[in-house]
Coordinates of C-alpha atoms in Angstrom, one line a residue:
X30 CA 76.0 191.2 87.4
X31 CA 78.2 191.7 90.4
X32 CA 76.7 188.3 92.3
X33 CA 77.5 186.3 88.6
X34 CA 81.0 187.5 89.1
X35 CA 81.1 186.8 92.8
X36 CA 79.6 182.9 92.3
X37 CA 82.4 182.4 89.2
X38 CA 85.1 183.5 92.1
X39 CA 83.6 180.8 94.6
X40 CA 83.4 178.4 92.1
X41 CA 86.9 178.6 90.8
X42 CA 88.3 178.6 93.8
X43 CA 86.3 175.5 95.1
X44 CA 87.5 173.8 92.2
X45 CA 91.2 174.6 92.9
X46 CA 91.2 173.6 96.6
X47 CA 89.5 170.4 95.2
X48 CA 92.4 169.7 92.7
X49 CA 94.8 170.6 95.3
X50 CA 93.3 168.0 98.3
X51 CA 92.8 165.2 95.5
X52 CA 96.8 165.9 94.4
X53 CA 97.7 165.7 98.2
X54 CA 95.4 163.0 99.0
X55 CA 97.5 160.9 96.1
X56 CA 100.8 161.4 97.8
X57 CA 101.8 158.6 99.9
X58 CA 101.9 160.3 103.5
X59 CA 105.4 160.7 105.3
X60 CA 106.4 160.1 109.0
X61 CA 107.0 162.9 111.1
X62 CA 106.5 161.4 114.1
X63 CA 109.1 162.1 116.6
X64 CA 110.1 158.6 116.5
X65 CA 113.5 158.4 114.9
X66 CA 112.9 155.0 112.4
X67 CA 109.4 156.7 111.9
X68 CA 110.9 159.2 109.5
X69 CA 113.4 157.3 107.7
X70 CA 110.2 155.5 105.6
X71 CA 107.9 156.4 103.2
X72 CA 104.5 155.2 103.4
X73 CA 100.9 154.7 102.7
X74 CA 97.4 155.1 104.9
X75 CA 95.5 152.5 104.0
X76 CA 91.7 152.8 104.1
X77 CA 91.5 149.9 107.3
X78 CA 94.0 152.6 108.7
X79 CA 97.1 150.4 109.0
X80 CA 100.2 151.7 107.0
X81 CA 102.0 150.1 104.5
X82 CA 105.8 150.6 104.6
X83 CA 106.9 151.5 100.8
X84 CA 110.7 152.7 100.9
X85 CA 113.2 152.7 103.7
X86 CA 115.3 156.3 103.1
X87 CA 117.9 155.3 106.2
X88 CA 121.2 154.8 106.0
X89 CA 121.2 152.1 109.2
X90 CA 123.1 148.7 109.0
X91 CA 120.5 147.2 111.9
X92 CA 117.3 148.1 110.5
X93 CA 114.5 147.8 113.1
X94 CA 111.1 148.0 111.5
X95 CA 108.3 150.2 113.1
X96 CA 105.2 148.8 114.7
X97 CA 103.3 151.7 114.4
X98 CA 103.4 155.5 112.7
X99 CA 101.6 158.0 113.5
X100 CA 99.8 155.7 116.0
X101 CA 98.7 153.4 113.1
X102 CA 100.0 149.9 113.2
X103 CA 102.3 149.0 110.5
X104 CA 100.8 145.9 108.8
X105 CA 102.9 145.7 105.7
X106 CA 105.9 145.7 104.0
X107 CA 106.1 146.7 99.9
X108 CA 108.3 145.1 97.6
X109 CA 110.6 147.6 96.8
X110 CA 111.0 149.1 100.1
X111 CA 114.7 147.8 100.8
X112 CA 115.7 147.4 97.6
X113 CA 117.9 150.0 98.1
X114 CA 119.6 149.3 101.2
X115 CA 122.3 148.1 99.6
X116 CA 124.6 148.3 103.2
X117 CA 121.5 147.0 105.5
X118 CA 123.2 143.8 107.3
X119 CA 120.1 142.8 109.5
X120 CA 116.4 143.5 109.9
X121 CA 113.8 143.0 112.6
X122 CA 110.4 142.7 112.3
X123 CA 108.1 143.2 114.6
X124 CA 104.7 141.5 115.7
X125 CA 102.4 144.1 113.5
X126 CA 103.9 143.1 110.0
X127 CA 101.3 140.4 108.3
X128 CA 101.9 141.0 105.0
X129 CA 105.3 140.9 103.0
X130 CA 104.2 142.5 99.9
X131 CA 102.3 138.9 98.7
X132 CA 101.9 135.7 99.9
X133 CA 104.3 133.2 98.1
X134 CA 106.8 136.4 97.1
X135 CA 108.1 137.6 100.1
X136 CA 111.4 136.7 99.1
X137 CA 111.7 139.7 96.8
X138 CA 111.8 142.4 99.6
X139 CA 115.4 141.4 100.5
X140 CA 116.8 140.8 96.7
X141 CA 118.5 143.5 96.8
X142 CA 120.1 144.0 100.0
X143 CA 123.6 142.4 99.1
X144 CA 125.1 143.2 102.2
X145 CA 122.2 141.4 104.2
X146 CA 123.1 138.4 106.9
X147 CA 120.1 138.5 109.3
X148 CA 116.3 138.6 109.2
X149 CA 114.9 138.1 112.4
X150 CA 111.3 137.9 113.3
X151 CA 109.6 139.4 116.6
X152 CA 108.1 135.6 118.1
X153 CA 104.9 137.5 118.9
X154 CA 104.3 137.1 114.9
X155 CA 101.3 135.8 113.6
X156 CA 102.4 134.9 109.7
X157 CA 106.0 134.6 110.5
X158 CA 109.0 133.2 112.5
X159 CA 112.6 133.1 112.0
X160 CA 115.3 131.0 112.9
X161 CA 119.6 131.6 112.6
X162 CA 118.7 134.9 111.0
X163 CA 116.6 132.7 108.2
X164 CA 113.0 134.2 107.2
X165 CA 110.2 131.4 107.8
X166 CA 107.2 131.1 107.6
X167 CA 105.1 130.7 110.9
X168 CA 105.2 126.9 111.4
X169 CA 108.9 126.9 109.5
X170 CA 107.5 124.5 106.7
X171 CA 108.8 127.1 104.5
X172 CA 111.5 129.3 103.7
X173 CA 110.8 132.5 102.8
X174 CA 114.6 134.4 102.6
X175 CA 117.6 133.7 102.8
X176 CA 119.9 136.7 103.4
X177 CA 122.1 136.9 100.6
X178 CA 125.4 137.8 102.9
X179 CA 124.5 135.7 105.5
X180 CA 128.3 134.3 106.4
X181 CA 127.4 130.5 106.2
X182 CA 129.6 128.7 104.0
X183 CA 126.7 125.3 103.8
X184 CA 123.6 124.6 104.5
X185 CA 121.2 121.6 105.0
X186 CA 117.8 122.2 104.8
X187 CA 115.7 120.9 107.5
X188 CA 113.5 117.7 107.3
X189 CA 110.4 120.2 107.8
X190 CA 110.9 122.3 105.4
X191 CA 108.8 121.3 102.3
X192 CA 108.6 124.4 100.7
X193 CA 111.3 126.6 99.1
X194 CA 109.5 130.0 98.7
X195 CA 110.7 132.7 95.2
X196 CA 113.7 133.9 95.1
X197 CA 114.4 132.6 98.8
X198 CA 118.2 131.7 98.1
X199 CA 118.6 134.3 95.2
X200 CA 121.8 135.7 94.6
X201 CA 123.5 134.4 97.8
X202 CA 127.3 135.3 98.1
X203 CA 128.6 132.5 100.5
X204 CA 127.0 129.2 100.3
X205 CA 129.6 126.4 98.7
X206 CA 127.3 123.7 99.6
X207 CA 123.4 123.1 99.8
X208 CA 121.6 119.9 101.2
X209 CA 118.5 118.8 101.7
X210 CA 117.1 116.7 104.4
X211 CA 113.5 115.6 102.9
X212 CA 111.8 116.4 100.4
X213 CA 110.2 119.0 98.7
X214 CA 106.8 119.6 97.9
X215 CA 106.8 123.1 96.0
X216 CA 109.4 125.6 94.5
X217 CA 109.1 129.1 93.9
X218 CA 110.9 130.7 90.4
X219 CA 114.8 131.9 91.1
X220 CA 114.7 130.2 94.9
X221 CA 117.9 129.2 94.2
X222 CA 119.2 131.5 90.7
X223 CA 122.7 133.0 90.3
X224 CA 124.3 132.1 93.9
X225 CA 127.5 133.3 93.6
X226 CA 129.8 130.8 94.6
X227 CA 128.3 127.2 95.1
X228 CA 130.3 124.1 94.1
X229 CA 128.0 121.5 96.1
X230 CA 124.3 120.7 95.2
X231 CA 122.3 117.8 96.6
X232 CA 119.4 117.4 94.4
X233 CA 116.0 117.0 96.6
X234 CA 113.1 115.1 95.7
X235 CA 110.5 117.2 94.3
X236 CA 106.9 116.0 94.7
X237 CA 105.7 119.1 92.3
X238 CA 108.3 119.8 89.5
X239 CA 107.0 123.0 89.2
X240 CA 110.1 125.3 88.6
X241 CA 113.9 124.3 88.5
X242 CA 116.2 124.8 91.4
X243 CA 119.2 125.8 89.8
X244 CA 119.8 129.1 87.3
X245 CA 122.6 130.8 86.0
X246 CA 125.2 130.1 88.7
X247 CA 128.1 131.7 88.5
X248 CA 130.6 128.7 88.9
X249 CA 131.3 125.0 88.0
X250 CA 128.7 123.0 90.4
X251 CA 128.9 119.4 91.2
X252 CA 125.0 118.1 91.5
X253 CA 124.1 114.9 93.2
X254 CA 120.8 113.0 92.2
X255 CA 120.0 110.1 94.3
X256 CA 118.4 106.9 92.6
X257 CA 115.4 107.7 93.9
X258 CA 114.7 111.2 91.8
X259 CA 111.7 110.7 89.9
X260 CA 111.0 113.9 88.9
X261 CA 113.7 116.7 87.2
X262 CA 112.1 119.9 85.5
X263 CA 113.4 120.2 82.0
X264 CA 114.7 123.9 82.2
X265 CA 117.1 122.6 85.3
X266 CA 120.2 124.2 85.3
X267 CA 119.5 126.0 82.2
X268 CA 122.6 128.8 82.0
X269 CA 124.5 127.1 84.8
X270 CA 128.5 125.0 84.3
X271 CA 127.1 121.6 85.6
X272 CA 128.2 118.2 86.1
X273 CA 125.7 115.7 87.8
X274 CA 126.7 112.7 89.9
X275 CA 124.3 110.2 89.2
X276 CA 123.2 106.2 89.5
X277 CA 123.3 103.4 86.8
X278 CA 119.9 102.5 85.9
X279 CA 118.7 105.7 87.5
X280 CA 115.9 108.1 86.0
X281 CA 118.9 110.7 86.5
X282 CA 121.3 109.1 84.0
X283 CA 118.1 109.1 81.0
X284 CA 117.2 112.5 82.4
X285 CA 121.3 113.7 82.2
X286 CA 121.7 111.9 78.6
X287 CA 118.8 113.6 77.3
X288 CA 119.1 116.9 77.7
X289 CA 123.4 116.5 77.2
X290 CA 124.6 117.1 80.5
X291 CA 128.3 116.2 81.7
X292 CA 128.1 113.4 84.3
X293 CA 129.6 110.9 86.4
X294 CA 128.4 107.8 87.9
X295 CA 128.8 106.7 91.5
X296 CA 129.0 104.2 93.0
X297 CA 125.8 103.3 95.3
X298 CA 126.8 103.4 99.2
X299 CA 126.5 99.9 99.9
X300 CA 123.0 99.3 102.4
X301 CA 121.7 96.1 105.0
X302 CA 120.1 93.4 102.8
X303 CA 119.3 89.9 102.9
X304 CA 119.5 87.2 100.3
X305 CA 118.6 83.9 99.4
X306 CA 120.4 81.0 96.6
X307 CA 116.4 79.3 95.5
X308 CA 118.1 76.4 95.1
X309 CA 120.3 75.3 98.1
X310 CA 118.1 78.0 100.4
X311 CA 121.8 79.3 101.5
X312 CA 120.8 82.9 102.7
X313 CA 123.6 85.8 103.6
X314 CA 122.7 88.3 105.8
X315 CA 124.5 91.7 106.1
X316 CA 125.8 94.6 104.5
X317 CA 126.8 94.7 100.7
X318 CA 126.2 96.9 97.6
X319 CA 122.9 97.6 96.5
X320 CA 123.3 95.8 93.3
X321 CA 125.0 92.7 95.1
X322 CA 123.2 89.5 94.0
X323 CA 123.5 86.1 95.7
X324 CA 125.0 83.2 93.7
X325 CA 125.8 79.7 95.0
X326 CA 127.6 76.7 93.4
X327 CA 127.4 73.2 95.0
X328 CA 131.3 71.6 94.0
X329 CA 132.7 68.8 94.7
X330 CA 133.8 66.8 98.0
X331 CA 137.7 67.6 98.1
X332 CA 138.1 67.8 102.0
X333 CA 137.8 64.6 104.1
X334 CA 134.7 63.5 105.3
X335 CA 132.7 67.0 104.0
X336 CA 129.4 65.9 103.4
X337 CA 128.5 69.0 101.3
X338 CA 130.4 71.7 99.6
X339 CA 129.3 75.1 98.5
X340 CA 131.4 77.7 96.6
X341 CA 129.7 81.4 98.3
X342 CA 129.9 84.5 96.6
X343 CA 128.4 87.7 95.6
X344 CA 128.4 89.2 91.9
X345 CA 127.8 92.2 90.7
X346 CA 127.5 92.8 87.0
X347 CA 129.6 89.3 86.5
X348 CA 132.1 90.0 88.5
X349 CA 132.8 88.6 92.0
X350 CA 132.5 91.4 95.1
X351 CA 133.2 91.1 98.8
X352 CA 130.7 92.3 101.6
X353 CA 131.0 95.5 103.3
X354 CA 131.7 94.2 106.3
X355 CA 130.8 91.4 108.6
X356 CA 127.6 89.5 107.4
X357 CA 125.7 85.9 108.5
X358 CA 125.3 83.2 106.7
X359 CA 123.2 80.2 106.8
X360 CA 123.8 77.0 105.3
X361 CA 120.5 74.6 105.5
X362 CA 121.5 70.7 106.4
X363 CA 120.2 67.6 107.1
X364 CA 123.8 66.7 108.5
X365 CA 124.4 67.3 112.1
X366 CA 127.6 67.2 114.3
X367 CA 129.1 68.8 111.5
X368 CA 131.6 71.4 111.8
X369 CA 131.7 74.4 108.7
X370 CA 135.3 74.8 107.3
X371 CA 136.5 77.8 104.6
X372 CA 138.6 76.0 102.0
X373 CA 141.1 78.7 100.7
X374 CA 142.8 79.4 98.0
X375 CA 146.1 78.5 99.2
X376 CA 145.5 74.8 100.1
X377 CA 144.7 75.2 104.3
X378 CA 141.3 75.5 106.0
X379 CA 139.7 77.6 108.5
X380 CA 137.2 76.1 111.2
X381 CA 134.4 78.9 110.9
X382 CA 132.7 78.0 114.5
X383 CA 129.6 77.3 113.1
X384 CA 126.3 77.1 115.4
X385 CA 124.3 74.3 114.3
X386 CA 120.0 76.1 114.7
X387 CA 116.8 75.5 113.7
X388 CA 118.1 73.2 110.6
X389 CA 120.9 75.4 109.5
X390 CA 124.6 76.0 110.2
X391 CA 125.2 79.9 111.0
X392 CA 128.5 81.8 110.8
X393 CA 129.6 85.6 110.5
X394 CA 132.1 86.5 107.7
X395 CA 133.5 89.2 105.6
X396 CA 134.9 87.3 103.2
X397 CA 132.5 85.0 100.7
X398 CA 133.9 81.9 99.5
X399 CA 134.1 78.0 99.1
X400 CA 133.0 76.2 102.5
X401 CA 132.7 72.6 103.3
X402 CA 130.3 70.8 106.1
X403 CA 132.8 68.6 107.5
X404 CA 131.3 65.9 110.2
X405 CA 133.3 66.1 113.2
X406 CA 133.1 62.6 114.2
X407 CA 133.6 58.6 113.0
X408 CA 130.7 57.7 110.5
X409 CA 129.3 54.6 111.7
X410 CA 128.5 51.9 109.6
X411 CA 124.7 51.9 107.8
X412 CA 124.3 55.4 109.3
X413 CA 122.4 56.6 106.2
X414 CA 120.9 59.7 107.5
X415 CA 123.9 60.7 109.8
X416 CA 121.9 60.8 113.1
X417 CA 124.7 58.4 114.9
X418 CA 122.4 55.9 115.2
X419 CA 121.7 52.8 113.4
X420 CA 118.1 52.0 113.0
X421 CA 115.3 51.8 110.4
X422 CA 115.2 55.4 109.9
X423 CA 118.3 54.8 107.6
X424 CA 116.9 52.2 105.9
X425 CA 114.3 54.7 104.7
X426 CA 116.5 57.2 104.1
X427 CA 119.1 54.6 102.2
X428 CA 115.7 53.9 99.7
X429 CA 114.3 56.9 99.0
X430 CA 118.0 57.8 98.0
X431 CA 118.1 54.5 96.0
X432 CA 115.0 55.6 94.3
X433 CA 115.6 58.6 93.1
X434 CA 114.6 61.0 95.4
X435 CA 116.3 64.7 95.9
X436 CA 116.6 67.2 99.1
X437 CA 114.4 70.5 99.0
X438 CA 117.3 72.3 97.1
X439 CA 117.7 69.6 94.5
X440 CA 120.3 67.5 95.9
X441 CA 120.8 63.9 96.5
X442 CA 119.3 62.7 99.9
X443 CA 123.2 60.6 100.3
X444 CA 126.1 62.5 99.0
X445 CA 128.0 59.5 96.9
X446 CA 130.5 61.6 96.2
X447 CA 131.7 61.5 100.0
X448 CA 133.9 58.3 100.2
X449 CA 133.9 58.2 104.0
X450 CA 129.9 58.0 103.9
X451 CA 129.8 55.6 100.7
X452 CA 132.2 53.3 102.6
X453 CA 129.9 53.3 105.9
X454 CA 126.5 52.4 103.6
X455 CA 127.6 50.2 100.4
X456 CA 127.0 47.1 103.1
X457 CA 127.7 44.7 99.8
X458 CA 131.1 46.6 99.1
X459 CA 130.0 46.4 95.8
X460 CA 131.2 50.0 94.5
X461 CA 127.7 51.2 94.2
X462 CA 124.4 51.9 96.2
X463 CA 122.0 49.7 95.8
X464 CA 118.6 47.3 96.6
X465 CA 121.3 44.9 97.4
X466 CA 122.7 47.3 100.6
X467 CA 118.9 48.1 101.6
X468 CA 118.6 44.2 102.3
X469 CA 122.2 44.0 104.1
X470 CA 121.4 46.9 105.8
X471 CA 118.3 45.5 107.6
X472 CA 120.1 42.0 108.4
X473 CA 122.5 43.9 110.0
X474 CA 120.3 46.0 112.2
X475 CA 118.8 43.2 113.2
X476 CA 122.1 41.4 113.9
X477 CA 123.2 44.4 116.3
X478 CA 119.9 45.2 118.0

């Protein structure tokens, strides 16, 4: 009897120093090493024996993470383990920290730490890097954080960023104006969700429209969309005071109209183009708006001896619009020694020191409008093609005119209208040109040769 009674004793008391080391195996383990920032952190053993940071009980502005506690390494960082630290202004993290509670998410760790304006990584980190007190990943492709106080008023994102990671921008106090500087491939949810005071939003291209940028800001924001946004997700700016800049005949403007947006549309910044007129092959060079199309009129002969006249301009919608800035144009022409004059509205003429190459009479300009080729010297009589010399050539060129015949860009091979050149080739001075001037035109080659 006595030995039943002493086996129940052992037994029960087994059991409760069982219960009691599975009850303090449960509690997460906390620093007493001698190590000041050691103790200000709760935290968990993990079974590779690395520790896992789970709350931060300090009341430091400059928090410096721990490599090691305890003489284990301090691989990782929980989610809630700042969220407290509401008057933390910087953190440091050292070499040992792979793990920001999980991949894609790290962004949550510092979402509430309102007073936060620097995260900076220890350069001896594997996973991560950072860069003006901004959390990156290792290469920098992506941004992680943001601090929410961080002082800077505007930002633009760097061209190597292609990633925006959750919650990276969330909540920020300070930023008035965000731009981007290529595009994006990938969004986290919230990256950029109830910033406090931004008026400014450059809208990015996103390859992968998989979560909207903007939420529930807290004032009016201007947001720009280029013409080239192909891709806008249909929750965008879903409890935010909006108006968007965008393009005519842009994906933005549909996008905007659908879903009942406020808007405005700009006006395109005017880009380096080049055109062509498909029927006088006139081509300007230079730059204009992006809409600007080309349009050429061949008029009538009013200056003496122009040999052809062309009124220059560029439209947009129907309406006549100037270049912005200089720009070249080239005038094709058969017609050499001629000198390019700008008839203007007021009655005189400008000589436009034209440079007669390759076929074509080149000038710069910044202002489109009526020009005449002027020949610069004494037509002589039966010079049908204009070459200053009188020979069989132009009795060619004086019949294929005769018979119909029209230049590349539709016009007549001899410019009738031109009374100084009609005079020098209607041999018969009959008025008109004719089979008639083709015979008096050979009798009179051979008469002078």
């Amino acid at each position: 009897m006595k030995n039943s009674k002493i086996k129940k004793f052992f037994g029960r008391t087994l059991s409760v120093i069982l219960t009691v080391f599975l009850l303090v195996g449960a509690i997460p383990i906390v620093g007493v090493s001698a190590a000041e920032n050691e103790v200000e952190y709760k935290y968990f053993l993990k079974e590779d024996n690395t520790v896992e940071l789970t709350l931060y009980e300090g009341n430091d502005k400059d928090v410096t993470v721990p490599e090691t506690i305890n003489g284990y390494p301090v691989t990782s960082i929980d989610c809630w383990c700042f969220f407290h630290g509401k008057n933390i202004e910087s953190i440091y993290i050292p070499s040992s920290v792979t793990t920001l509670y999980l991949s894609g998410e790290e962004g949550k760790i510092f979402s509430g730490n309102t007073s936060l304006k620097s995260i900076v990584v220890d350069e001896n980190n594997t996973n991560f890097s950072s860069e003006d007190g901004v959390l990156y990943n290792k290469n920098k492709t992506k941004i992680l954080a943001y601090p929410i106080n961080k002082p800077d008023t505007n930002i633009t994102i760097p061209k190597k960023v292609s990633e925006i990671g959750i919650m990276a921008f969330y909540s920020n106090k300070n930023l008035t104006c965000i731009k981007f500087d290529g595009n994006i491939q990938s969004i986290g949810y919230d990256a950029f969700s109830e910033l406090a005071d931004l008026k400014e939003f450059y809208y990015p291209k996103l390859v992968n429209g998989n979560y909207p940028f903007l939420l529930s800001c807290y004032t009016h924001v201007d947001v720009y969309i280029s013409k080239d946004i192909s891709v806008i997700n249909d929750k965008e700016f879903a409890g935010s005071d909006v108006t968007l800049y965008v393009y005519n005949n842009s994906y933005a403007l549909d996008w905007t109209k659908e879903h009942g947006f406020a808007y405005e549309i700009m006006e395109e910044p005017p880009i380096e183009k080049d055109l062509v007129d498909t029927n006088t092959g006139i081509k300007v060079d230079g730059t204009m708006d992006t809409d600007a199309a080309l349009k050429v009129e061949k008029v009538e002969n009013t200056f003496e001896n122009s040999v052809a006249t062309y009124d220059i301009t560029l439209q947009k919608d129907g309406a006549v619009i100037q270049p912005d800035g200089a720009i070249t144009v080239k005038i094709p022409s058969n017609a050499e020694n001629c000198k390019v004059m700008w008839l203007k509205g007021d009655g005189t003429a400008e000589d436009m020191n034209a440079k007669y190459t390759d076929g074509c009479y080149v000038f710069t300009t910044d202002h489109l409008s009526v020009y005449a080729l002027v020949l610069n010297k004494t037509i002589l009589t039966g010079d049908a093609n204009q070459d200053g010399i009188i020979d069989v050539n132009d009795v060619t060129y004086l019949q294929i005119h005769i018979a119909g015949n029209k230049n590349t860009d539709g016009s007549a091979f001899i410019d009738e209208t031109n009374k100084q050149l009609f005079d020098c080739i209607d041999m018969n001075k009959d008025g008109k040109l004719s089979v008639a001037d083709v015979t008096a035109l050979q009798i009179y080659i051979s008469q002078n040769n």
